[in-house]
mmCIF file of C-alpha atoms in Angstrom:
data_model
loop_
_atom_site.group_PDB
_atom_site.id
_atom_site.type_symbol
_atom_site.label_atom_id
_atom_site.label_comp_id
_atom_site.label_asym_id
_atom_site.label_seq_id
_atom_site.Cartn_x
_atom_site.Cartn_y
_atom_site.Cartn_z
ATOM 1 C CA MET A 16 -16.245 -11.681 6.148
ATOM 2 C CA LYS A 17 -17.365 -8.145 5.394
ATOM 3 C CA ILE A 18 -14.524 -5.779 4.444
ATOM 4 C CA LEU A 19 -14.509 -2.029 3.818
ATOM 5 C CA ILE A 20 -11.640 -0.544 1.800
ATOM 6 C CA VAL A 21 -11.150 3.158 2.502
ATOM 7 C CA GLY A 22 -9.685 4.907 -0.549
ATOM 8 C CA THR A 23 -10.517 2.640 -3.467
ATOM 9 C CA THR A 24 -9.206 4.727 -6.371
ATOM 10 C CA GLY A 25 -5.638 4.850 -5.063
ATOM 11 C CA MET A 26 -2.889 2.476 -6.130
ATOM 12 C CA LEU A 27 -3.125 0.228 -3.078
ATOM 13 C CA GLY A 28 -6.849 0.647 -2.532
ATOM 14 C CA TYR A 29 -7.894 -0.328 -6.060
ATOM 15 C CA SER A 30 -5.665 -3.387 -6.075
ATOM 16 C CA LEU A 31 -6.895 -4.625 -2.707
ATOM 17 C CA PHE A 32 -10.532 -3.827 -3.509
ATOM 18 C CA THR A 33 -10.587 -5.721 -6.800
ATOM 19 C CA ASN A 34 -8.432 -8.664 -5.733
ATOM 20 C CA LEU A 35 -10.340 -9.202 -2.487
ATOM 21 C CA SER A 36 -13.689 -8.731 -4.263
ATOM 22 C CA ASP A 37 -12.795 -11.536 -6.650
ATOM 23 C CA HIS A 38 -12.122 -13.916 -3.762
ATOM 24 C CA ASP A 39 -14.947 -16.145 -2.535
ATOM 25 C CA GLY A 40 -15.920 -15.627 1.062
ATOM 26 C CA TYR A 41 -15.453 -11.859 1.192
ATOM 27 C CA GLU A 42 -18.102 -9.190 0.834
ATOM 28 C CA VAL A 43 -16.035 -6.153 -0.074
ATOM 29 C CA PHE A 44 -17.108 -2.513 -0.153
ATOM 30 C CA GLY A 45 -15.007 0.471 -1.148
ATOM 31 C CA THR A 46 -15.211 4.206 -0.501
ATOM 32 C CA VAL A 47 -14.573 6.734 -3.273
ATOM 33 C CA ARG A 48 -15.078 10.437 -3.782
ATOM 34 C CA ASN A 49 -15.999 9.724 -7.385
ATOM 35 C CA ILE A 50 -14.784 7.610 -10.293
ATOM 36 C CA LEU A 51 -14.857 10.256 -13.011
ATOM 37 C CA GLY A 52 -12.534 9.151 -15.805
ATOM 38 C CA LYS A 53 -12.066 5.803 -14.082
ATOM 39 C CA GLU A 54 -15.442 4.205 -14.790
ATOM 40 C CA LYS A 55 -14.007 1.389 -16.921
ATOM 41 C CA PHE A 56 -11.996 0.053 -13.994
ATOM 42 C CA PHE A 57 -15.081 -0.404 -11.800
ATOM 43 C CA GLU A 58 -17.728 -1.765 -14.174
ATOM 44 C CA GLU A 59 -17.979 -5.084 -12.311
ATOM 45 C CA TYR A 60 -17.961 -3.527 -8.854
ATOM 46 C CA LEU A 61 -20.310 -0.530 -8.965
ATOM 47 C CA ASP A 62 -22.852 -1.997 -6.544
ATOM 48 C CA ASN A 63 -20.218 -2.196 -3.823
ATOM 49 C CA LEU A 64 -18.876 1.340 -4.105
ATOM 50 C CA ILE A 65 -19.815 4.026 -1.585
ATOM 51 C CA PHE A 66 -19.653 7.400 -3.318
ATOM 52 C CA ASP A 67 -19.050 10.951 -2.104
ATOM 53 C CA ILE A 68 -16.714 9.939 0.724
ATOM 54 C CA ASP A 69 -14.172 12.700 1.246
ATOM 55 C CA VAL A 70 -11.969 12.305 4.305
ATOM 56 C CA ASN A 71 -12.004 16.073 4.727
ATOM 57 C CA ASP A 72 -15.603 15.492 5.832
ATOM 58 C CA PHE A 73 -14.976 12.689 8.294
ATOM 59 C CA SER A 74 -18.627 12.458 9.309
ATOM 60 C CA ARG A 75 -19.448 10.818 5.969
ATOM 61 C CA LEU A 76 -16.775 8.165 6.396
ATOM 62 C CA LYS A 77 -17.900 7.589 9.983
ATOM 63 C CA SER A 78 -21.472 7.131 8.780
ATOM 64 C CA ALA A 79 -20.374 4.664 6.092
ATOM 65 C CA ILE A 80 -18.504 2.516 8.618
ATOM 66 C CA GLU A 81 -21.405 2.590 11.071
ATOM 67 C CA THR A 82 -23.907 1.707 8.331
ATOM 68 C CA ILE A 83 -21.959 -1.165 6.775
ATOM 69 C CA LYS A 84 -20.651 -2.542 10.091
ATOM 70 C CA PRO A 85 -17.713 -4.351 8.494
ATOM 71 C CA ASP A 86 -15.627 -6.980 10.230
ATOM 72 C CA VAL A 87 -12.477 -5.344 8.876
ATOM 73 C CA VAL A 88 -11.691 -1.830 7.668
ATOM 74 C CA ILE A 89 -8.574 -1.488 5.505
ATOM 75 C CA ASN A 90 -7.294 2.079 5.349
ATOM 76 C CA CYS A 91 -5.594 2.793 2.019
ATOM 77 C CA ILE A 92 -5.782 6.582 2.223
ATOM 78 C CA GLY A 93 -2.551 8.466 2.679
ATOM 79 C CA LEU A 94 -0.592 11.280 1.111
ATOM 80 C CA ILE A 95 2.306 9.807 -0.845
ATOM 81 C CA LYS A 96 5.809 11.171 -0.841
ATOM 82 C CA GLN A 97 5.823 11.997 -4.562
ATOM 83 C CA HIS A 98 3.045 14.577 -4.189
ATOM 84 C CA ASP A 99 3.840 18.088 -2.995
ATOM 85 C CA ILE A 100 0.806 18.063 -0.703
ATOM 86 C CA SER A 101 2.585 15.491 1.498
ATOM 87 C CA LYS A 102 5.112 18.225 2.349
ATOM 88 C CA ARG A 103 2.416 20.561 3.662
ATOM 89 C CA HIS A 104 2.365 20.134 7.411
ATOM 90 C CA ILE A 105 -1.360 20.509 8.062
ATOM 91 C CA ASN A 106 -2.410 18.204 5.214
ATOM 92 C CA ALA A 107 0.194 15.588 6.092
ATOM 93 C CA ILE A 108 -0.753 15.556 9.768
ATOM 94 C CA GLU A 109 -4.512 15.483 9.140
ATOM 95 C CA ILE A 110 -4.400 12.636 6.592
ATOM 96 C CA ASN A 111 -1.337 10.599 7.531
ATOM 97 C CA SER A 112 -1.337 11.095 11.305
ATOM 98 C CA LEU A 113 -4.829 11.828 12.627
ATOM 99 C CA LEU A 114 -7.087 10.004 10.173
ATOM 100 C CA PRO A 115 -5.975 6.437 11.019
ATOM 101 C CA HIS A 116 -6.650 6.991 14.720
ATOM 102 C CA LYS A 117 -10.057 8.534 13.991
ATOM 103 C CA ILE A 118 -10.938 5.506 11.864
ATOM 104 C CA ALA A 119 -9.754 3.181 14.640
ATOM 105 C CA GLN A 120 -12.045 4.951 17.092
ATOM 106 C CA VAL A 121 -15.051 4.433 14.817
ATOM 107 C CA CYS A 122 -14.035 0.805 14.276
ATOM 108 C CA ASP A 123 -14.084 0.281 18.030
ATOM 109 C CA GLY A 124 -17.702 1.407 18.083
ATOM 110 C CA VAL A 125 -18.798 -1.277 15.603
ATOM 111 C CA SER A 126 -16.399 -4.028 16.763
ATOM 112 C CA ALA A 127 -14.388 -3.843 13.542
ATOM 113 C CA LYS A 128 -10.665 -4.411 13.135
ATOM 114 C CA LEU A 129 -8.605 -1.748 11.389
ATOM 115 C CA ILE A 130 -5.757 -2.770 9.110
ATOM 116 C CA HIS A 131 -3.630 0.280 8.392
ATOM 117 C CA PHE A 132 -0.620 0.595 6.092
ATOM 118 C CA SER A 133 2.449 2.554 7.108
ATOM 119 C CA THR A 134 5.718 2.961 5.227
ATOM 120 C CA ASP A 135 9.425 2.198 5.271
ATOM 121 C CA CYS A 136 9.888 5.973 5.010
ATOM 122 C CA VAL A 137 9.554 6.250 8.788
ATOM 123 C CA PHE A 138 13.257 5.338 8.620
ATOM 124 C CA SER A 139 16.060 7.465 7.187
ATOM 125 C CA GLY A 140 17.563 4.642 5.139
ATOM 126 C CA LYS A 141 21.003 4.958 6.723
ATOM 127 C CA GLU A 142 21.018 1.416 8.124
ATOM 128 C CA GLY A 143 18.638 -1.009 6.383
ATOM 129 C CA LYS A 144 17.154 -4.326 7.562
ATOM 130 C CA TYR A 145 15.011 -2.450 10.063
ATOM 131 C CA ILE A 146 12.995 -4.379 12.646
ATOM 132 C CA GLU A 147 9.899 -3.269 14.516
ATOM 133 C CA THR A 148 11.813 -2.201 17.628
ATOM 134 C CA ASP A 149 14.167 0.106 15.718
ATOM 135 C CA ILE A 150 13.446 3.752 16.460
ATOM 136 C CA PRO A 151 12.019 5.634 13.445
ATOM 137 C CA ASP A 152 14.462 8.375 12.473
ATOM 138 C CA ALA A 153 12.878 10.107 9.480
ATOM 139 C CA THR A 154 13.518 13.846 9.440
ATOM 140 C CA ASP A 155 10.948 14.906 6.817
ATOM 141 C CA ILE A 156 7.295 15.666 7.473
ATOM 142 C CA TYR A 157 6.129 12.732 5.353
ATOM 143 C CA GLY A 158 8.024 10.117 7.345
ATOM 144 C CA LYS A 159 7.169 11.722 10.672
ATOM 145 C CA SER A 160 3.475 12.045 9.822
ATOM 146 C CA LYS A 161 3.251 8.397 8.760
ATOM 147 C CA CYS A 162 4.938 7.310 11.975
ATOM 148 C CA LEU A 163 2.416 9.229 14.063
ATOM 149 C CA GLY A 164 -0.410 7.542 12.161
ATOM 150 C CA GLU A 165 0.576 4.010 13.124
ATOM 151 C CA VAL A 166 -2.217 2.268 15.043
ATOM 152 C CA ASN A 167 -0.709 -0.446 17.232
ATOM 153 C CA TYR A 168 -3.335 -0.734 19.960
ATOM 154 C CA GLY A 169 -6.842 -2.015 20.635
ATOM 155 C CA GLY A 170 -6.681 -5.150 18.502
ATOM 156 C CA HIS A 171 -5.887 -3.168 15.348
ATOM 157 C CA LEU A 172 -3.025 -3.875 12.952
ATOM 158 C CA THR A 173 -0.474 -1.653 11.228
ATOM 159 C CA LEU A 174 1.677 -3.100 8.465
ATOM 160 C CA ARG A 175 4.824 -1.139 7.669
ATOM 161 C CA THR A 176 5.741 -1.816 4.069
ATOM 162 C CA SER A 177 6.571 -0.259 0.723
ATOM 163 C CA ILE A 178 4.623 -0.862 -2.456
ATOM 164 C CA ILE A 179 4.982 -0.934 -6.198
ATOM 165 C CA GLY A 180 2.130 -1.251 -8.631
ATOM 166 C CA HIS A 181 -0.079 0.557 -11.091
ATOM 167 C CA GLU A 182 -2.197 3.680 -10.808
ATOM 168 C CA LEU A 183 -5.470 4.604 -12.480
ATOM 169 C CA ASN A 184 -4.820 7.203 -15.195
ATOM 170 C CA THR A 185 -1.673 8.718 -13.646
ATOM 171 C CA SER A 186 2.043 7.928 -13.792
ATOM 172 C CA VAL A 187 3.558 9.285 -10.588
ATOM 173 C CA SER A 188 4.735 6.069 -8.948
ATOM 174 C CA LEU A 189 7.882 4.195 -9.945
ATOM 175 C CA ILE A 190 6.409 1.537 -12.227
ATOM 176 C CA ASP A 191 4.074 3.716 -14.280
ATOM 177 C CA TRP A 192 6.702 6.452 -14.491
ATOM 178 C CA PHE A 193 9.239 3.927 -15.749
ATOM 179 C CA LEU A 194 6.871 2.496 -18.353
ATOM 180 C CA THR A 195 6.278 5.976 -19.817
ATOM 181 C CA GLN A 196 9.984 6.579 -20.382
ATOM 182 C CA ASN A 197 11.777 6.253 -23.699
ATOM 183 C CA ASN A 198 15.276 5.018 -24.483
ATOM 184 C CA LYS A 199 17.109 5.131 -21.144
ATOM 185 C CA VAL A 200 16.786 5.832 -17.412
ATOM 186 C CA ASN A 201 19.086 5.715 -14.413
ATOM 187 C CA GLY A 202 18.798 2.737 -12.074
ATOM 188 C CA PHE A 203 20.225 3.242 -8.609
ATOM 189 C CA SER A 204 22.267 0.204 -7.620
ATOM 190 C CA LYS A 205 22.817 1.540 -4.090
ATOM 191 C CA ALA A 206 19.119 2.225 -3.431
ATOM 192 C CA VAL A 207 17.790 -0.873 -1.665
ATOM 193 C CA PHE A 208 14.097 -1.771 -1.576
ATOM 194 C CA SER A 209 12.146 -4.580 0.118
ATOM 195 C CA GLY A 210 8.568 -3.643 -0.747
ATOM 196 C CA LEU A 211 6.200 -5.667 -2.855
ATOM 197 C CA PRO A 212 3.544 -5.378 -5.569
ATOM 198 C CA THR A 213 0.089 -4.344 -4.417
ATOM 199 C CA CYS A 214 -1.502 -7.435 -5.962
ATOM 200 C CA TYR A 215 0.818 -9.639 -3.923
ATOM 201 C CA ILE A 216 -0.118 -7.760 -0.760
ATOM 202 C CA ALA A 217 -3.713 -8.752 -1.537
ATOM 203 C CA ASN A 218 -2.618 -12.389 -1.750
ATOM 204 C CA ILE A 219 -0.841 -12.109 1.603
ATOM 205 C CA LEU A 220 -3.923 -10.559 3.198
ATOM 206 C CA ILE A 221 -6.069 -13.413 1.913
ATOM 207 C CA LYS A 222 -3.724 -16.219 2.938
ATOM 208 C CA TYR A 223 -2.032 -14.974 6.100
ATOM 209 C CA ILE A 224 -3.511 -11.783 7.549
ATOM 210 C CA LEU A 225 -7.302 -11.826 7.322
ATOM 211 C CA PRO A 226 -7.709 -15.405 8.642
ATOM 212 C CA ASN A 227 -5.507 -14.521 11.631
ATOM 213 C CA LYS A 228 -8.003 -12.522 13.656
ATOM 214 C CA GLN A 229 -5.705 -12.357 16.680
ATOM 215 C CA LEU A 230 -2.906 -10.653 14.747
ATOM 216 C CA ASN A 231 -2.581 -7.110 16.038
ATOM 217 C CA GLY A 232 0.013 -4.457 16.730
ATOM 218 C CA LEU A 233 2.817 -3.311 14.434
ATOM 219 C CA PHE A 234 4.510 -5.601 11.909
ATOM 220 C CA HIS A 235 6.910 -5.188 9.010
ATOM 221 C CA LEU A 236 5.766 -6.656 5.692
ATOM 222 C CA SER A 237 8.595 -7.195 3.224
ATOM 223 C CA VAL A 238 10.233 -9.541 0.750
ATOM 224 C CA ASP A 239 13.906 -10.119 -0.016
ATOM 225 C CA SER A 240 15.580 -6.801 -0.739
ATOM 226 C CA ILE A 241 16.546 -5.719 -4.246
ATOM 227 C CA ASP A 242 18.309 -2.638 -5.570
ATOM 228 C CA LYS A 243 16.419 -0.258 -7.845
ATOM 229 C CA TYR A 244 18.760 -0.917 -10.789
ATOM 230 C CA SER A 245 18.067 -4.655 -10.723
ATOM 231 C CA LEU A 246 14.372 -4.014 -10.142
ATOM 232 C CA LEU A 247 13.997 -1.785 -13.193
ATOM 233 C CA LYS A 248 15.989 -4.215 -15.342
ATOM 234 C CA LEU A 249 13.623 -7.000 -14.330
ATOM 235 C CA ILE A 250 10.511 -4.906 -14.968
ATOM 236 C CA SER A 251 11.807 -3.907 -18.394
ATOM 237 C CA LYS A 252 12.318 -7.570 -19.264
ATOM 238 C CA VAL A 253 8.974 -8.881 -17.996
ATOM 239 C CA TYR A 254 6.935 -6.014 -19.477
ATOM 240 C CA GLY A 255 8.784 -6.244 -22.789
ATOM 241 C CA LYS A 256 10.014 -2.649 -22.710
ATOM 242 C CA GLY A 257 13.102 -1.651 -24.649
ATOM 243 C CA ILE A 258 14.273 0.774 -21.992
ATOM 244 C CA GLU A 259 17.978 0.848 -21.263
ATOM 245 C CA VAL A 260 18.639 0.999 -17.524
ATOM 246 C CA ILE A 261 21.948 2.687 -16.745
ATOM 247 C CA LYS A 262 23.570 1.679 -13.471
ATOM 248 C CA SER A 263 24.119 4.632 -11.151
ATOM 249 C CA GLU A 264 25.629 4.711 -7.658
ATOM 250 C CA HIS A 265 24.631 8.332 -7.123
ATOM 251 C CA LEU A 266 21.848 7.607 -4.608
ATOM 252 C CA VAL A 267 22.767 5.584 -1.524
ATOM 253 C CA ILE A 268 19.823 4.571 0.682
ATOM 254 C CA ASP A 269 18.608 1.354 2.306
ATOM 255 C CA ARG A 270 15.119 1.346 3.801
ATOM 256 C CA SER A 271 14.772 -2.431 3.644
ATOM 257 C CA LEU A 272 12.571 -3.977 6.323
ATOM 258 C CA ASP A 273 13.054 -7.267 8.160
ATOM 259 C CA SER A 274 9.727 -9.126 8.398
ATOM 260 C CA SER A 275 10.930 -12.040 10.553
ATOM 261 C CA TYR A 276 8.455 -11.124 13.300
ATOM 262 C CA LEU A 277 5.464 -11.359 10.930
ATOM 263 C CA ARG A 278 6.808 -14.540 9.342
ATOM 264 C CA ASN A 279 7.169 -16.215 12.727
ATOM 265 C CA LYS A 280 3.669 -15.166 13.777
ATOM 266 C CA THR A 281 1.880 -16.203 10.579
ATOM 267 C CA GLY A 282 4.055 -18.695 8.701
ATOM 268 C CA LEU A 283 4.402 -16.170 5.888
ATOM 269 C CA ASN A 284 6.513 -17.302 2.954
ATOM 270 C CA THR A 285 7.136 -15.010 -0.008
ATOM 271 C CA ILE A 286 8.146 -15.625 -3.609
ATOM 272 C CA ASP A 287 11.251 -14.306 -5.360
ATOM 273 C CA TRP A 288 11.483 -11.159 -7.460
ATOM 274 C CA PRO A 289 11.006 -12.686 -10.934
ATOM 275 C CA GLU A 290 7.781 -14.288 -9.693
ATOM 276 C CA LEU A 291 6.687 -11.046 -8.021
ATOM 277 C CA ILE A 292 7.092 -9.046 -11.223
ATOM 278 C CA ASN A 293 5.347 -11.736 -13.257
ATOM 279 C CA CYS A 294 2.476 -11.605 -10.745
ATOM 280 C CA MET A 295 2.313 -7.821 -11.089
ATOM 281 C CA TYR A 296 2.370 -8.003 -14.888
ATOM 282 C CA ALA A 297 -0.450 -10.576 -15.000
ATOM 283 C CA ASP A 298 -2.514 -8.374 -12.687
ATOM 284 C CA TYR A 299 -1.712 -5.365 -14.884
ATOM 285 C CA LEU A 300 -3.068 -7.121 -17.976
ATOM 286 C CA LYS A 301 -6.207 -8.225 -16.134
ATOM 287 C CA ARG A 302 -7.148 -5.060 -14.251
ATOM 288 C CA TYR A 303 -5.493 -2.053 -15.866
ATOM 289 C CA CYS A 304 -5.437 -2.662 -19.635
ATOM 290 C CA LYS A 305 -9.037 -1.628 -20.219
#
C-alpha cells in the first residue's frame, strides 16, 4: 500500500509518517516545506520526503499527489487551537475548512482514499460522551472551521479525535509544555479528555483502519476518558518528572467522544491509560531523543 502523509513535520504527521514507514507492507511518503533544524529526526527517511510543499500554493500539493498516485492520503495539516493564527478567520477557513475538500477532490482524480483528522473541539464541551449524530456546537472559529473541513463523502474517511504527543523542537502542546515546567502545575480534575497518543493512533491505523478499505464517512476515535489532573499525574510518573500536579476544579469541560460506532464497525479495542502513556514514552525515547 502506498501512503502519502500531508504535513510530516507536525506532531501528528511526524508520528504517523515514522511509525507507518517502519511497518512492513507500506510505502510511505511525506510532504514538508523544509526540515531546517529538524534534520536529525528524518535521517532514515530522507528519500521518501517531498520538499517545498506549502499548502498556500496548492498546485504543488496537487502535483505531488498526482505524481505519487498513492492508495491513501492522510491529511495531518491543520491550524491548532494553541496558535493565534487559528483565530484568524481567513487562515482558519483556508487551512481547516477548504483544504481537506480540495485534497479530497484531487484524491478522487487518482482513485485515492483520503483519511482526514478532525477534532473534539467541534463540540462545546458542555455535555461529553458525544456521538457522531450529535450536532457540533462550537462557538469559536477554530471549532467551526474544523467542522466545515470534515470530509464524510465519496469513500473518504474523517476521524474526529483529540491527540497528545511530542513536537519537533517546540513545546506548545500539553505534553511538551508540561515536561518543560518546574516544581508545580495545575491539573484540572473537571476537564475530561478521551484523546490518545499519536503513536497509538498509528497503531490503530495499521491494525484497524488501513486494512478496512470500505470504512468511510465520519467516525469518532477515542479511548476511555480521563481528567487532565489524573493524566498529568500519570505522565509525571511514567516520564520520571518531579513535577507536583495540584488538583484544580477551576476549569469545567467535557469534550469526551464515544467511539462505539467505530468499535462496532472495526472490532477496535483500546488499551488503558497507563499502557497508553508507556507506549507514548517508549516512542518518545525512540523517535524524539536524538
